[in-house]
Amino acid sequence: MAYQQEQINPYTCGDKAQQVEAMFDNIAPTYDTLNHRLSWNIDKGWRRKAIKQLEPFAPKKLLDVATGTGDFAIQACQMLDGVHVTGIDISEGMMDVGRKKVNELGLTERITFEREDCTRLSYPDATFDAVTAAFGIRNFADLDAGLREMCRVLQPGGHLSIVELTTPVSFPMRQLFHIYSHTVLPVYGRLISKDTSAYSYLTKTIEAFPQGERMVDILKKAGFAEASFRRLTFGICTMYFAKK
């Protein structure tokens, strides 16, 4: 049975993909600053752990889905020898920020950005030997379709590494995270980004998104095998790893 995704939208006009694209275009100039401040820079360590899962397999062609401003793509290039990363997103505003960072770091030969709809990727089957996604899959308009596409473009034996924000399951972190995500995160996000809806929307997606064992089941139904998860930082973030 397919996962019945709760439809949470940032705005009121257009379908979800169009709204998410518009939202990320709006907050792109301040996204990096807010992301790092609101997570106290812990997000960099979460990405590092996700990339380290791939190190033993030495991938050379990596697809970074929902790449945003390219933080994961950049860290992957810095940690994985000889890898080329294709970062994809529906927001050109976010990727434009990423292109500037990549150019400043001299990584333009190793990282490319392309606009793609994650539910209808243009790449042939088995194009990449690794696929990653950091803090983006909960924004998919259709999670099942997006994961099936990620599996399709992955080579047999290739690996998927995901990190996603989640709701802690244990006391007192669950209660503390609820307070933080419903007060500090949306208010501070609104002040810095000037978008009154974006960070309230992002909080709702964290709470509604499947996590842990449920997400592992969804990954397996999408075609992945040996799927597993590991909670990080008291469950604020969850890391998933799977093999095609």
mmCIF file of C-alpha atoms in Angstrom:
data_model
loop_
_atom_site.group_PDB
_atom_site.id
_atom_site.type_symbol
_atom_site.label_atom_id
_atom_site.label_comp_id
_atom_site.label_asym_id
_atom_site.label_seq_id
_atom_site.Cartn_x
_atom_site.Cartn_y
_atom_site.Cartn_z
ATOM 1 C CA MET A 1 0.000 0.000 0.000
ATOM 2 C CA ALA A 2 1.322 3.430 -0.924
ATOM 3 C CA TYR A 3 2.099 5.953 1.785
ATOM 4 C CA GLN A 4 -0.839 8.338 2.220
ATOM 5 C CA GLN A 5 0.948 11.652 2.447
ATOM 6 C CA GLU A 6 -0.625 14.479 4.420
ATOM 7 C CA GLN A 7 -0.833 17.538 2.203
ATOM 8 C CA ILE A 8 0.733 20.489 4.002
ATOM 9 C CA ASN A 9 1.310 23.548 1.838
ATOM 10 C CA PRO A 10 3.210 26.767 2.566
ATOM 11 C CA TYR A 11 0.787 29.013 0.665
ATOM 12 C CA THR A 12 -2.724 28.814 -0.765
ATOM 13 C CA CYS A 13 -2.250 29.207 -4.532
ATOM 14 C CA GLY A 14 -0.941 26.567 -6.940
ATOM 15 C CA ASP A 15 -0.115 22.909 -6.408
ATOM 16 C CA LYS A 16 2.327 21.844 -3.709
ATOM 17 C CA ALA A 17 5.376 21.695 -5.998
ATOM 18 C CA GLN A 18 4.727 25.236 -7.231
ATOM 19 C CA GLN A 19 4.234 26.523 -3.700
ATOM 20 C CA VAL A 20 7.394 24.843 -2.398
ATOM 21 C CA GLU A 21 9.389 26.245 -5.328
ATOM 22 C CA ALA A 22 8.080 29.758 -4.641
ATOM 23 C CA MET A 23 8.765 29.441 -0.907
ATOM 24 C CA PHE A 24 12.375 28.381 -1.339
ATOM 25 C CA ASP A 25 12.950 31.054 -3.977
ATOM 26 C CA ASN A 26 11.666 33.590 -1.417
ATOM 27 C CA ILE A 27 13.859 32.449 1.475
ATOM 28 C CA ALA A 28 16.970 31.532 -0.557
ATOM 29 C CA PRO A 29 18.998 34.678 0.315
ATOM 30 C CA THR A 30 18.719 34.030 4.069
ATOM 31 C CA TYR A 31 18.373 30.251 4.069
ATOM 32 C CA ASP A 32 21.972 29.344 4.937
ATOM 33 C CA THR A 33 22.195 31.852 7.778
ATOM 34 C CA LEU A 34 18.922 30.707 9.294
ATOM 35 C CA ASN A 35 19.647 27.019 8.818
ATOM 36 C CA HIS A 36 22.959 27.164 10.655
ATOM 37 C CA ARG A 37 21.771 29.503 13.413
ATOM 38 C CA LEU A 38 18.530 27.641 14.134
ATOM 39 C CA SER A 39 20.408 24.325 14.375
ATOM 40 C CA TRP A 40 23.403 25.845 16.227
ATOM 41 C CA ASN A 41 25.534 24.565 13.303
ATOM 42 C CA ILE A 42 24.761 20.956 14.277
ATOM 43 C CA ASP A 43 23.365 20.441 10.756
ATOM 44 C CA LYS A 44 26.927 20.337 9.403
ATOM 45 C CA GLY A 45 27.726 17.376 11.645
ATOM 46 C CA TRP A 46 24.558 15.574 10.559
ATOM 47 C CA ARG A 47 25.532 15.927 6.905
ATOM 48 C CA ARG A 48 29.040 14.693 7.703
ATOM 49 C CA LYS A 49 27.652 11.518 9.277
ATOM 50 C CA ALA A 50 25.439 10.895 6.243
ATOM 51 C CA ILE A 51 28.392 11.249 3.881
ATOM 52 C CA LYS A 52 30.583 8.974 6.027
ATOM 53 C CA GLN A 53 28.046 6.206 5.420
ATOM 54 C CA LEU A 54 29.098 6.337 1.755
ATOM 55 C CA GLU A 55 32.876 6.484 2.268
ATOM 56 C CA PRO A 56 33.480 2.689 2.242
ATOM 57 C CA PHE A 57 31.841 2.438 -1.196
ATOM 58 C CA ALA A 58 33.819 5.300 -2.838
ATOM 59 C CA PRO A 59 31.022 6.576 -5.125
ATOM 60 C CA LYS A 60 32.091 8.501 -8.228
ATOM 61 C CA LYS A 61 28.721 9.735 -9.525
ATOM 62 C CA LEU A 62 26.473 11.108 -6.822
ATOM 63 C CA LEU A 63 23.001 12.621 -7.181
ATOM 64 C CA ASP A 64 22.060 15.064 -4.415
ATOM 65 C CA VAL A 65 18.272 15.437 -4.427
ATOM 66 C CA ALA A 66 16.705 18.644 -3.083
ATOM 67 C CA THR A 67 20.210 20.063 -3.008
ATOM 68 C CA GLY A 68 19.065 23.570 -2.060
ATOM 69 C CA THR A 69 22.087 25.827 -1.673
ATOM 70 C CA GLY A 70 24.488 22.927 -2.148
ATOM 71 C CA ASP A 71 25.798 22.413 1.388
ATOM 72 C CA PHE A 72 25.569 18.617 1.153
ATOM 73 C CA ALA A 73 27.084 18.569 -2.349
ATOM 74 C CA ILE A 74 30.020 20.683 -1.183
ATOM 75 C CA GLN A 75 30.676 18.528 1.897
ATOM 76 C CA ALA A 76 30.458 15.387 -0.238
ATOM 77 C CA CYS A 77 33.145 16.710 -2.595
ATOM 78 C CA GLN A 78 35.348 17.601 0.338
ATOM 79 C CA MET A 79 34.999 14.152 1.910
ATOM 80 C CA LEU A 80 34.736 11.733 -1.030
ATOM 81 C CA ASP A 81 37.779 11.497 -3.306
ATOM 82 C CA GLY A 82 37.076 11.854 -7.015
ATOM 83 C CA VAL A 83 33.301 12.142 -6.712
ATOM 84 C CA HIS A 84 31.228 14.266 -9.100
ATOM 85 C CA VAL A 85 27.988 15.565 -7.633
ATOM 86 C CA THR A 86 24.882 16.505 -9.576
ATOM 87 C CA GLY A 87 22.723 18.663 -7.328
ATOM 88 C CA ILE A 88 19.069 18.914 -8.289
ATOM 89 C CA ASP A 89 16.249 21.084 -6.995
ATOM 90 C CA ILE A 90 13.071 22.794 -8.176
ATOM 91 C CA SER A 91 14.204 26.153 -6.783
ATOM 92 C CA GLU A 92 16.554 28.088 -9.044
ATOM 93 C CA GLY A 93 16.837 30.720 -6.311
ATOM 94 C CA MET A 94 18.357 28.199 -3.915
ATOM 95 C CA MET A 95 20.653 26.718 -6.552
ATOM 96 C CA ASP A 96 21.858 30.185 -7.588
ATOM 97 C CA VAL A 97 23.137 30.636 -4.029
ATOM 98 C CA GLY A 98 24.763 27.217 -4.314
ATOM 99 C CA ARG A 99 26.408 28.039 -7.648
ATOM 100 C CA LYS A 100 28.041 31.113 -6.097
ATOM 101 C CA LYS A 101 29.417 29.078 -3.180
ATOM 102 C CA VAL A 102 30.706 26.350 -5.486
ATOM 103 C CA ASN A 103 32.403 28.921 -7.723
ATOM 104 C CA GLU A 104 34.074 30.600 -4.737
ATOM 105 C CA LEU A 105 35.384 27.227 -3.543
ATOM 106 C CA GLY A 106 36.718 26.280 -6.978
ATOM 107 C CA LEU A 107 34.477 23.208 -7.244
ATOM 108 C CA THR A 108 32.700 23.983 -10.512
ATOM 109 C CA GLU A 109 34.318 20.982 -12.221
ATOM 110 C CA ARG A 110 32.987 18.610 -9.581
ATOM 111 C CA ILE A 111 29.532 19.984 -8.786
ATOM 112 C CA THR A 112 26.787 20.822 -11.270
ATOM 113 C CA PHE A 113 23.282 22.099 -10.528
ATOM 114 C CA GLU A 114 20.228 21.180 -12.575
ATOM 115 C CA ARG A 115 16.549 21.973 -12.162
ATOM 116 C CA GLU A 116 14.613 18.716 -11.838
ATOM 117 C CA ASP A 117 11.258 17.542 -10.544
ATOM 118 C CA CYS A 118 12.165 14.739 -8.121
ATOM 119 C CA THR A 119 9.033 12.779 -9.057
ATOM 120 C CA ARG A 120 9.951 12.758 -12.774
ATOM 121 C CA LEU A 121 13.735 12.701 -13.113
ATOM 122 C CA SER A 122 15.145 13.054 -16.622
ATOM 123 C CA TYR A 123 18.114 10.720 -16.049
ATOM 124 C CA PRO A 124 18.319 7.186 -17.498
ATOM 125 C CA ASP A 125 18.066 4.146 -15.252
ATOM 126 C CA ALA A 126 21.170 3.283 -13.182
ATOM 127 C CA THR A 127 22.956 6.598 -13.843
ATOM 128 C CA PHE A 128 24.399 7.168 -10.346
ATOM 129 C CA ASP A 129 26.206 4.965 -7.848
ATOM 130 C CA ALA A 130 24.988 6.999 -4.852
ATOM 131 C CA VAL A 131 21.956 9.185 -4.119
ATOM 132 C CA THR A 132 21.646 11.559 -1.187
ATOM 133 C CA ALA A 133 19.082 13.944 0.273
ATOM 134 C CA ALA A 134 19.472 16.270 3.238
ATOM 135 C CA PHE A 135 16.448 17.929 4.837
ATOM 136 C CA GLY A 136 14.458 17.910 1.617
ATOM 137 C CA ILE A 137 12.379 14.780 1.148
ATOM 138 C CA ARG A 138 9.667 15.915 3.529
ATOM 139 C CA ASN A 139 8.847 18.632 0.976
ATOM 140 C CA PHE A 140 8.172 16.156 -1.851
ATOM 141 C CA ALA A 141 4.699 16.537 -3.328
ATOM 142 C CA ASP A 142 4.641 12.733 -3.703
ATOM 143 C CA LEU A 143 7.066 10.877 -1.427
ATOM 144 C CA ASP A 144 6.496 7.433 -2.973
ATOM 145 C CA ALA A 145 7.093 8.714 -6.518
ATOM 146 C CA GLY A 146 10.198 10.626 -5.458
ATOM 147 C CA LEU A 147 11.748 7.625 -3.718
ATOM 148 C CA ARG A 148 10.940 5.330 -6.658
ATOM 149 C CA GLU A 149 12.728 7.754 -8.981
ATOM 150 C CA MET A 150 15.736 7.916 -6.665
ATOM 151 C CA CYS A 151 15.848 4.109 -6.731
ATOM 152 C CA ARG A 152 15.418 3.954 -10.508
ATOM 153 C CA VAL A 153 18.404 6.203 -11.296
ATOM 154 C CA LEU A 154 20.617 4.378 -8.781
ATOM 155 C CA GLN A 155 22.852 1.569 -10.036
ATOM 156 C CA PRO A 156 22.214 -1.938 -8.661
ATOM 157 C CA GLY A 157 24.319 -2.231 -5.514
ATOM 158 C CA GLY A 158 24.346 1.565 -5.126
ATOM 159 C CA HIS A 159 23.491 3.311 -1.890
ATOM 160 C CA LEU A 160 21.035 5.922 -0.650
ATOM 161 C CA SER A 161 21.905 8.186 2.279
ATOM 162 C CA ILE A 162 19.296 10.532 3.755
ATOM 163 C CA VAL A 163 19.210 12.898 6.709
ATOM 164 C CA GLU A 164 15.910 14.469 7.701
ATOM 165 C CA LEU A 165 14.593 16.494 10.613
ATOM 166 C CA THR A 166 12.295 14.473 12.856
ATOM 167 C CA THR A 167 10.332 14.757 16.076
ATOM 168 C CA PRO A 168 12.123 13.350 19.144
ATOM 169 C CA VAL A 169 10.286 10.397 20.670
ATOM 170 C CA SER A 170 11.500 10.562 24.289
ATOM 171 C CA PHE A 171 10.814 12.854 27.230
ATOM 172 C CA PRO A 172 11.921 15.629 27.729
ATOM 173 C CA MET A 173 13.363 16.285 24.250
ATOM 174 C CA ARG A 174 9.996 15.735 22.570
ATOM 175 C CA GLN A 175 8.412 18.455 24.709
ATOM 176 C CA LEU A 176 11.379 20.821 24.406
ATOM 177 C CA PHE A 177 11.516 20.389 20.631
ATOM 178 C CA HIS A 178 7.780 21.093 20.380
ATOM 179 C CA ILE A 179 8.207 24.376 22.250
ATOM 180 C CA TYR A 180 11.261 25.376 20.213
ATOM 181 C CA SER A 181 9.758 24.480 16.835
ATOM 182 C CA HIS A 182 6.483 26.279 17.537
ATOM 183 C CA THR A 183 7.947 29.464 19.026
ATOM 184 C CA VAL A 184 11.591 30.221 18.305
ATOM 185 C CA LEU A 185 11.843 28.663 14.840
ATOM 186 C CA PRO A 186 8.838 30.323 13.127
ATOM 187 C CA VAL A 187 9.262 33.694 14.840
ATOM 188 C CA TYR A 188 12.991 33.977 14.166
ATOM 189 C CA GLY A 189 12.516 32.615 10.654
ATOM 190 C CA ARG A 190 9.839 35.205 9.950
ATOM 191 C CA LEU A 191 12.003 38.051 11.232
ATOM 192 C CA ILE A 192 15.048 37.114 9.150
ATOM 193 C CA SER A 193 13.467 35.751 5.972
ATOM 194 C CA LYS A 194 10.450 38.127 5.914
ATOM 195 C CA ASP A 195 8.309 35.167 4.816
ATOM 196 C CA THR A 196 5.376 34.827 7.215
ATOM 197 C CA SER A 197 4.510 31.262 6.171
ATOM 198 C CA ALA A 198 7.746 29.423 5.351
ATOM 199 C CA TYR A 199 9.041 28.423 8.775
ATOM 200 C CA SER A 200 5.595 27.612 10.160
ATOM 201 C CA TYR A 201 5.150 25.323 7.152
ATOM 202 C CA LEU A 202 8.538 23.681 7.704
ATOM 203 C CA THR A 203 7.641 22.966 11.351
ATOM 204 C CA LYS A 204 4.394 21.276 10.312
ATOM 205 C CA THR A 205 6.199 19.086 7.783
ATOM 206 C CA ILE A 206 8.597 17.806 10.460
ATOM 207 C CA GLU A 207 5.707 16.734 12.655
ATOM 208 C CA ALA A 208 3.710 15.106 9.855
ATOM 209 C CA PHE A 209 6.530 13.286 8.085
ATOM 210 C CA PRO A 210 6.969 9.506 8.660
ATOM 211 C CA GLN A 211 10.069 8.559 10.610
ATOM 212 C CA GLY A 212 11.987 5.613 12.003
ATOM 213 C CA GLU A 213 10.563 2.164 11.253
ATOM 214 C CA ARG A 214 7.719 3.644 9.232
ATOM 215 C CA MET A 215 10.125 5.418 6.912
ATOM 216 C CA VAL A 216 12.215 2.245 6.536
ATOM 217 C CA ASP A 217 9.096 0.398 5.359
ATOM 218 C CA ILE A 218 8.387 3.158 2.817
ATOM 219 C CA LEU A 219 11.957 2.928 1.497
ATOM 220 C CA LYS A 220 11.661 -0.835 1.035
ATOM 221 C CA LYS A 221 8.344 -0.482 -0.797
ATOM 222 C CA ALA A 222 10.035 2.023 -3.130
ATOM 223 C CA GLY A 223 12.538 -0.665 -4.177
ATOM 224 C CA PHE A 224 15.383 -0.303 -1.688
ATOM 225 C CA ALA A 225 16.795 -3.169 0.371
ATOM 226 C CA GLU A 226 18.677 -3.391 3.659
ATOM 227 C CA ALA A 227 17.152 -0.079 4.760
ATOM 228 C CA SER A 228 18.003 1.111 8.263
ATOM 229 C CA PHE A 229 17.852 4.260 10.382
ATOM 230 C CA ARG A 230 19.720 5.934 13.198
ATOM 231 C CA ARG A 231 18.470 8.794 15.340
ATOM 232 C CA LEU A 232 20.878 11.682 15.935
ATOM 233 C CA THR A 233 20.987 14.397 18.621
ATOM 234 C CA PHE A 234 18.192 12.961 20.789
ATOM 235 C CA GLY A 235 16.025 12.296 17.736
ATOM 236 C CA ILE A 236 15.946 15.835 16.315
ATOM 237 C CA CYS A 237 17.419 14.373 13.122
ATOM 238 C CA THR A 238 17.224 10.862 11.679
ATOM 239 C CA MET A 239 19.680 9.304 9.248
ATOM 240 C CA TYR A 240 18.590 6.607 6.792
ATOM 241 C CA PHE A 241 20.741 4.266 4.749
ATOM 242 C CA ALA A 242 19.592 1.848 2.050
ATOM 243 C CA LYS A 243 20.908 -0.247 -0.816
ATOM 244 C CA LYS A 244 19.402 -0.977 -4.200
#
